[in-house]
Amino acid sequence: MITRDVVAAGWVVLGIAWAAPPASAAEPAPAAFNNHCRTCHSVKEGDHRLGPSLHKIHGAKAGASSGYGNYSQGLKSSGITWDDATLDKFIQNPDQVVPNNNMKPYKGIDDQAVRQQIVDYLRSQSSS
Ligand code: HEC
């Protein structure tokens, strides 16, 4: 019976939707972020470590996270607004984007797919 199968499939889809966490729940960080960034960065508001909190960093001005006292002059005066392109370039090679930055020791990530995962994560946690 086609109709019965369609109805059953509909219930399955609903079940998956119910099982999913609410949209407002914090998204778990991908392994790429944990491996490359988490020693120095958190995305929790005001949670500054060696590096500034990256809470809502996508769309924010560089060097502007309040309460972080260790920004380099280079970053503060860079005039950057973080978006997909600037974040991607910065985590590929910080020195090329912001000369004399303090993000040390950090070597950059060559793998575009890994950078993409991190940028996607930073964007999604900035919009919630
Ligand atoms: C060794 C510690 C360290 C690691 C690892 C590190 N960072 Fe940073 N990060 C810093 C520091 C320190 C600064 C401040 C740099 C400055 O002021 O020049 C910074 C600054 C930043 C900024 C600018 C923040 C702002 O408020 O403008 C972004 C974006 C950023 N890091 C993203 C990342 C991402 C994404 C990763 C992982 C791919 C990463 N960082 C890895 C220490 C680190």
PDB file of C-alpha atoms and ligand atoms in Angstrom:
ATOM      1  CA  MET A   1       0.000   0.000   0.000  1.00  0.00           C
ATOM      2  CA  ILE A   2       1.624   3.176  -1.197  1.00  0.00           C
ATOM      3  CA  THR A   3      -0.322   5.570   1.020  1.00  0.00           C
ATOM      4  CA  ARG A   4       0.469   3.620   4.128  1.00  0.00           C
ATOM      5  CA  ASP A   5       4.166   3.631   3.296  1.00  0.00           C
ATOM      6  CA  VAL A   6       4.106   7.356   2.676  1.00  0.00           C
ATOM      7  CA  VAL A   7       2.403   7.931   6.013  1.00  0.00           C
ATOM      8  CA  ALA A   8       4.922   5.695   7.753  1.00  0.00           C
ATOM      9  CA  ALA A   9       7.794   7.550   6.087  1.00  0.00           C
ATOM     10  CA  GLY A  10       6.270  10.796   7.264  1.00  0.00           C
ATOM     11  CA  TRP A  11       6.320   9.582  10.863  1.00  0.00           C
ATOM     12  CA  VAL A  12       9.945   8.568  10.501  1.00  0.00           C
ATOM     13  CA  VAL A  13      10.837  12.050   9.262  1.00  0.00           C
ATOM     14  CA  LEU A  14       8.915  13.617  12.131  1.00  0.00           C
ATOM     15  CA  GLY A  15      10.706  11.352  14.571  1.00  0.00           C
ATOM     16  CA  ILE A  16      14.071  12.539  13.294  1.00  0.00           C
ATOM     17  CA  ALA A  17      12.965  16.150  13.540  1.00  0.00           C
ATOM     18  CA  TRP A  18      11.890  15.631  17.142  1.00  0.00           C
ATOM     19  CA  ALA A  19      15.098  13.875  18.037  1.00  0.00           C
ATOM     20  CA  ALA A  20      17.206  16.787  16.725  1.00  0.00           C
ATOM     21  CA  PRO A  21      18.300  19.311  19.339  1.00  0.00           C
ATOM     22  CA  PRO A  22      16.550  22.680  19.328  1.00  0.00           C
ATOM     23  CA  ALA A  23      18.129  25.212  16.965  1.00  0.00           C
ATOM     24  CA  SER A  24      19.251  27.378  19.850  1.00  0.00           C
ATOM     25  CA  ALA A  25      21.406  24.657  21.452  1.00  0.00           C
ATOM     26  CA  ALA A  26      25.123  25.278  21.207  1.00  0.00           C
ATOM     27  CA  GLU A  27      26.565  23.332  18.322  1.00  0.00           C
ATOM     28  CA  PRO A  28      29.393  21.028  19.358  1.00  0.00           C
ATOM     29  CA  ALA A  29      32.743  22.185  18.045  1.00  0.00           C
ATOM     30  CA  PRO A  30      34.110  20.097  15.182  1.00  0.00           C
ATOM     31  CA  ALA A  31      37.309  18.152  15.792  1.00  0.00           C
ATOM     32  CA  ALA A  32      39.133  20.560  13.499  1.00  0.00           C
ATOM     33  CA  PHE A  33      38.431  23.430  15.905  1.00  0.00           C
ATOM     34  CA  ASN A  34      39.330  21.358  18.963  1.00  0.00           C
ATOM     35  CA  ASN A  35      42.587  20.202  17.404  1.00  0.00           C
ATOM     36  CA  HIS A  36      43.806  23.524  16.055  1.00  0.00           C
ATOM     37  CA  CYS A  37      42.237  26.323  18.042  1.00  0.00           C
ATOM     38  CA  ARG A  38      40.858  25.194  21.356  1.00  0.00           C
ATOM     39  CA  THR A  39      44.099  25.340  23.328  1.00  0.00           C
ATOM     40  CA  CYS A  40      43.951  29.097  22.925  1.00  0.00           C
ATOM     41  CA  HIS A  41      40.335  29.926  22.079  1.00  0.00           C
ATOM     42  CA  SER A  42      36.838  29.340  23.381  1.00  0.00           C
ATOM     43  CA  VAL A  43      33.610  30.484  21.720  1.00  0.00           C
ATOM     44  CA  LYS A  44      32.033  31.281  25.076  1.00  0.00           C
ATOM     45  CA  GLU A  45      31.362  34.939  25.640  1.00  0.00           C
ATOM     46  CA  GLY A  46      34.095  36.593  27.701  1.00  0.00           C
ATOM     47  CA  ASP A  47      36.070  33.338  27.995  1.00  0.00           C
ATOM     48  CA  HIS A  48      39.489  34.652  27.057  1.00  0.00           C
ATOM     49  CA  ARG A  49      42.431  32.292  27.137  1.00  0.00           C
ATOM     50  CA  LEU A  50      45.792  32.833  25.545  1.00  0.00           C
ATOM     51  CA  GLY A  51      43.720  34.124  22.640  1.00  0.00           C
ATOM     52  CA  PRO A  52      40.516  36.161  22.798  1.00  0.00           C
ATOM     53  CA  SER A  53      37.067  34.557  22.992  1.00  0.00           C
ATOM     54  CA  LEU A  54      35.754  33.872  19.476  1.00  0.00           C
ATOM     55  CA  HIS A  55      32.149  34.389  20.563  1.00  0.00           C
ATOM     56  CA  LYS A  56      30.220  35.782  17.549  1.00  0.00           C
ATOM     57  CA  ILE A  57      33.518  36.489  15.797  1.00  0.00           C
ATOM     58  CA  HIS A  58      32.021  36.116  12.300  1.00  0.00           C
ATOM     59  CA  GLY A  59      30.793  39.590  11.395  1.00  0.00           C
ATOM     60  CA  ALA A  60      32.765  41.264  14.198  1.00  0.00           C
ATOM     61  CA  LYS A  61      35.566  43.788  13.868  1.00  0.00           C
ATOM     62  CA  ALA A  62      39.064  42.479  14.488  1.00  0.00           C
ATOM     63  CA  GLY A  63      40.667  43.223  17.819  1.00  0.00           C
ATOM     64  CA  ALA A  64      37.420  44.242  19.479  1.00  0.00           C
ATOM     65  CA  SER A  65      36.450  41.449  21.884  1.00  0.00           C
ATOM     66  CA  SER A  66      35.824  43.258  25.156  1.00  0.00           C
ATOM     67  CA  GLY A  67      37.878  42.285  28.167  1.00  0.00           C
ATOM     68  CA  TYR A  68      40.787  40.759  26.235  1.00  0.00           C
ATOM     69  CA  GLY A  69      43.940  42.685  26.999  1.00  0.00           C
ATOM     70  CA  ASN A  70      46.547  41.059  24.796  1.00  0.00           C
ATOM     71  CA  TYR A  71      45.740  42.232  21.270  1.00  0.00           C
ATOM     72  CA  SER A  72      48.626  43.255  19.083  1.00  0.00           C
ATOM     73  CA  GLN A  73      48.649  46.739  17.628  1.00  0.00           C
ATOM     74  CA  GLY A  74      48.725  45.043  14.223  1.00  0.00           C
ATOM     75  CA  LEU A  75      45.415  43.267  14.753  1.00  0.00           C
ATOM     76  CA  LYS A  76      43.708  46.221  16.426  1.00  0.00           C
ATOM     77  CA  SER A  77      44.591  48.548  13.570  1.00  0.00           C
ATOM     78  CA  SER A  78      43.994  46.014  10.785  1.00  0.00           C
ATOM     79  CA  GLY A  79      40.557  47.370   9.889  1.00  0.00           C
ATOM     80  CA  ILE A  80      39.368  43.799   9.217  1.00  0.00           C
ATOM     81  CA  THR A  81      35.785  42.668   9.677  1.00  0.00           C
ATOM     82  CA  TRP A  82      35.836  38.907  10.015  1.00  0.00           C
ATOM     83  CA  ASP A  83      33.931  37.061   7.300  1.00  0.00           C
ATOM     84  CA  ASP A  84      34.375  33.753   5.462  1.00  0.00           C
ATOM     85  CA  ALA A  85      37.215  35.049   3.311  1.00  0.00           C
ATOM     86  CA  THR A  86      39.197  36.922   5.966  1.00  0.00           C
ATOM     87  CA  LEU A  87      38.846  34.118   8.532  1.00  0.00           C
ATOM     88  CA  ASP A  88      39.938  31.534   5.970  1.00  0.00           C
ATOM     89  CA  LYS A  89      43.011  33.514   4.978  1.00  0.00           C
ATOM     90  CA  PHE A  90      43.910  34.330   8.562  1.00  0.00           C
ATOM     91  CA  ILE A  91      43.890  30.713   9.718  1.00  0.00           C
ATOM     92  CA  GLN A  92      45.780  29.676   6.598  1.00  0.00           C
ATOM     93  CA  ASN A  93      48.549  32.185   7.240  1.00  0.00           C
ATOM     94  CA  PRO A  94      48.020  34.787   9.971  1.00  0.00           C
ATOM     95  CA  ASP A  95      51.183  36.738   9.154  1.00  0.00           C
ATOM     96  CA  GLN A  96      50.045  37.375   5.609  1.00  0.00           C
ATOM     97  CA  VAL A  97      46.766  38.910   6.768  1.00  0.00           C
ATOM     98  CA  VAL A  98      47.919  40.708   9.927  1.00  0.00           C
ATOM     99  CA  PRO A  99      51.632  41.478  10.036  1.00  0.00           C
ATOM    100  CA  ASN A 100      53.050  41.478  13.587  1.00  0.00           C
ATOM    101  CA  ASN A 101      50.118  39.596  15.071  1.00  0.00           C
ATOM    102  CA  ASN A 102      50.373  37.833  18.438  1.00  0.00           C
ATOM    103  CA  MET A 103      48.805  34.531  17.407  1.00  0.00           C
ATOM    104  CA  LYS A 104      51.907  32.527  18.256  1.00  0.00           C
ATOM    105  CA  PRO A 105      52.997  29.806  18.091  1.00  0.00           C
ATOM    106  CA  TYR A 106      50.456  28.918  15.424  1.00  0.00           C
ATOM    107  CA  LYS A 107      51.581  27.577  12.103  1.00  0.00           C
ATOM    108  CA  GLY A 108      48.533  27.925   9.876  1.00  0.00           C
ATOM    109  CA  ILE A 109      46.441  25.186   8.266  1.00  0.00           C
ATOM    110  CA  ASP A 110      47.158  24.215   4.659  1.00  0.00           C
ATOM    111  CA  ASP A 111      44.168  21.918   4.206  1.00  0.00           C
ATOM    112  CA  GLN A 112      41.318  23.935   2.709  1.00  0.00           C
ATOM    113  CA  ALA A 113      38.679  21.397   3.836  1.00  0.00           C
ATOM    114  CA  VAL A 114      39.829  21.640   7.447  1.00  0.00           C
ATOM    115  CA  ARG A 115      39.782  25.439   7.329  1.00  0.00           C
ATOM    116  CA  GLN A 116      36.296  25.303   5.820  1.00  0.00           C
ATOM    117  CA  GLN A 117      34.995  23.246   8.752  1.00  0.00           C
ATOM    118  CA  ILE A 118      36.382  25.756  11.205  1.00  0.00           C
ATOM    119  CA  VAL A 119      35.033  28.778   9.340  1.00  0.00           C
ATOM    120  CA  ASP A 120      31.598  27.102   9.016  1.00  0.00           C
ATOM    121  CA  TYR A 121      31.590  26.470  12.756  1.00  0.00           C
ATOM    122  CA  LEU A 122      32.602  30.028  13.624  1.00  0.00           C
ATOM    123  CA  ARG A 123      29.897  31.383  11.299  1.00  0.00           C
ATOM    124  CA  SER A 124      27.159  29.159  12.695  1.00  0.00           C
ATOM    125  CA  GLN A 125      27.963  29.901  16.317  1.00  0.00           C
ATOM    126  CA  SER A 126      27.966  33.611  15.483  1.00  0.00           C
ATOM    127  CA  SER A 127      24.448  33.624  14.090  1.00  0.00           C
ATOM    128  CA  SER A 128      22.672  31.867  16.949  1.00  0.00           C
TER     129      SER A 128
HETATM  130  C1  HEC B   1      48.837  29.427  20.358  1.00  0.00           C
HETATM  131  C2  HEC B   1      47.539  30.020  20.659  1.00  0.00           C
HETATM  132  C3  HEC B   1      46.564  30.189  19.509  1.00  0.00           C
HETATM  133  C4  HEC B   1      46.094  29.234  18.633  1.00  0.00           C
HETATM  134  C5  HEC B   1      46.470  27.766  18.551  1.00  0.00           C
HETATM  135  C6  HEC B   1      45.103  29.895  17.808  1.00  0.00           C
HETATM  136  N1  HEC B   1      45.010  31.216  18.156  1.00  0.00           N
HETATM  137 FE1  HEC B   1      43.788  32.590  17.334  1.00  0.00          FE
HETATM  138  N2  HEC B   1      44.615  34.049  18.481  1.00  0.00           N
HETATM  139  C7  HEC B   1      45.588  33.853  19.432  1.00  0.00           C
HETATM  140  C8  HEC B   1      46.018  35.123  19.952  1.00  0.00           C
HETATM  141  C9  HEC B   1      47.073  35.364  21.021  1.00  0.00           C
HETATM  142  C10 HEC B   1      45.278  36.116  19.255  1.00  0.00           C
HETATM  143  C11 HEC B   1      45.415  37.638  19.346  1.00  0.00           C
HETATM  144  C12 HEC B   1      46.327  38.003  18.174  1.00  0.00           C
HETATM  145  C13 HEC B   1      46.704  39.474  18.072  1.00  0.00           C
HETATM  146  O1  HEC B   1      46.208  40.286  18.812  1.00  0.00           O
HETATM  147  O2  HEC B   1      47.546  39.757  17.186  1.00  0.00           O
HETATM  148  C14 HEC B   1      44.397  35.387  18.344  1.00  0.00           C
HETATM  149  C15 HEC B   1      43.471  35.994  17.503  1.00  0.00           C
HETATM  150  C16 HEC B   1      42.561  35.322  16.715  1.00  0.00           C
HETATM  151  C17 HEC B   1      41.513  35.950  15.946  1.00  0.00           C
HETATM  152  C18 HEC B   1      41.171  37.423  15.927  1.00  0.00           C
HETATM  153  C19 HEC B   1      40.193  37.676  17.057  1.00  0.00           C
HETATM  154  C20 HEC B   1      39.642  39.086  17.123  1.00  0.00           C
HETATM  155  O3  HEC B   1      39.027  39.400  18.163  1.00  0.00           O
HETATM  156  O4  HEC B   1      39.804  39.846  16.175  1.00  0.00           O
HETATM  157  C21 HEC B   1      40.843  34.954  15.306  1.00  0.00           C
HETATM  158  C22 HEC B   1      39.640  35.111  14.380  1.00  0.00           C
HETATM  159  C23 HEC B   1      41.481  33.714  15.660  1.00  0.00           C
HETATM  160  N3  HEC B   1      42.530  33.977  16.514  1.00  0.00           N
HETATM  161  C24 HEC B   1      41.073  32.479  15.216  1.00  0.00           C
HETATM  162  C25 HEC B   1      41.768  31.299  15.475  1.00  0.00           C
HETATM  163  C26 HEC B   1      41.373  30.028  14.934  1.00  0.00           C
HETATM  164  C27 HEC B   1      40.130  29.791  14.097  1.00  0.00           C
HETATM  165  C28 HEC B   1      42.311  29.133  15.343  1.00  0.00           C
HETATM  166  C29 HEC B   1      42.409  27.658  14.975  1.00  0.00           C
HETATM  167  C30 HEC B   1      42.472  27.401  13.556  1.00  0.00           C
HETATM  168  C31 HEC B   1      43.273  29.833  16.180  1.00  0.00           C
HETATM  169  N4  HEC B   1      42.906  31.147  16.227  1.00  0.00           N
HETATM  170  C32 HEC B   1      44.366  29.274  16.824  1.00  0.00           C
HETATM  171  C33 HEC B   1      46.084  32.625  19.858  1.00  0.00           C
HETATM  172  C34 HEC B   1      45.886  31.432  19.191  1.00  0.00           C
END
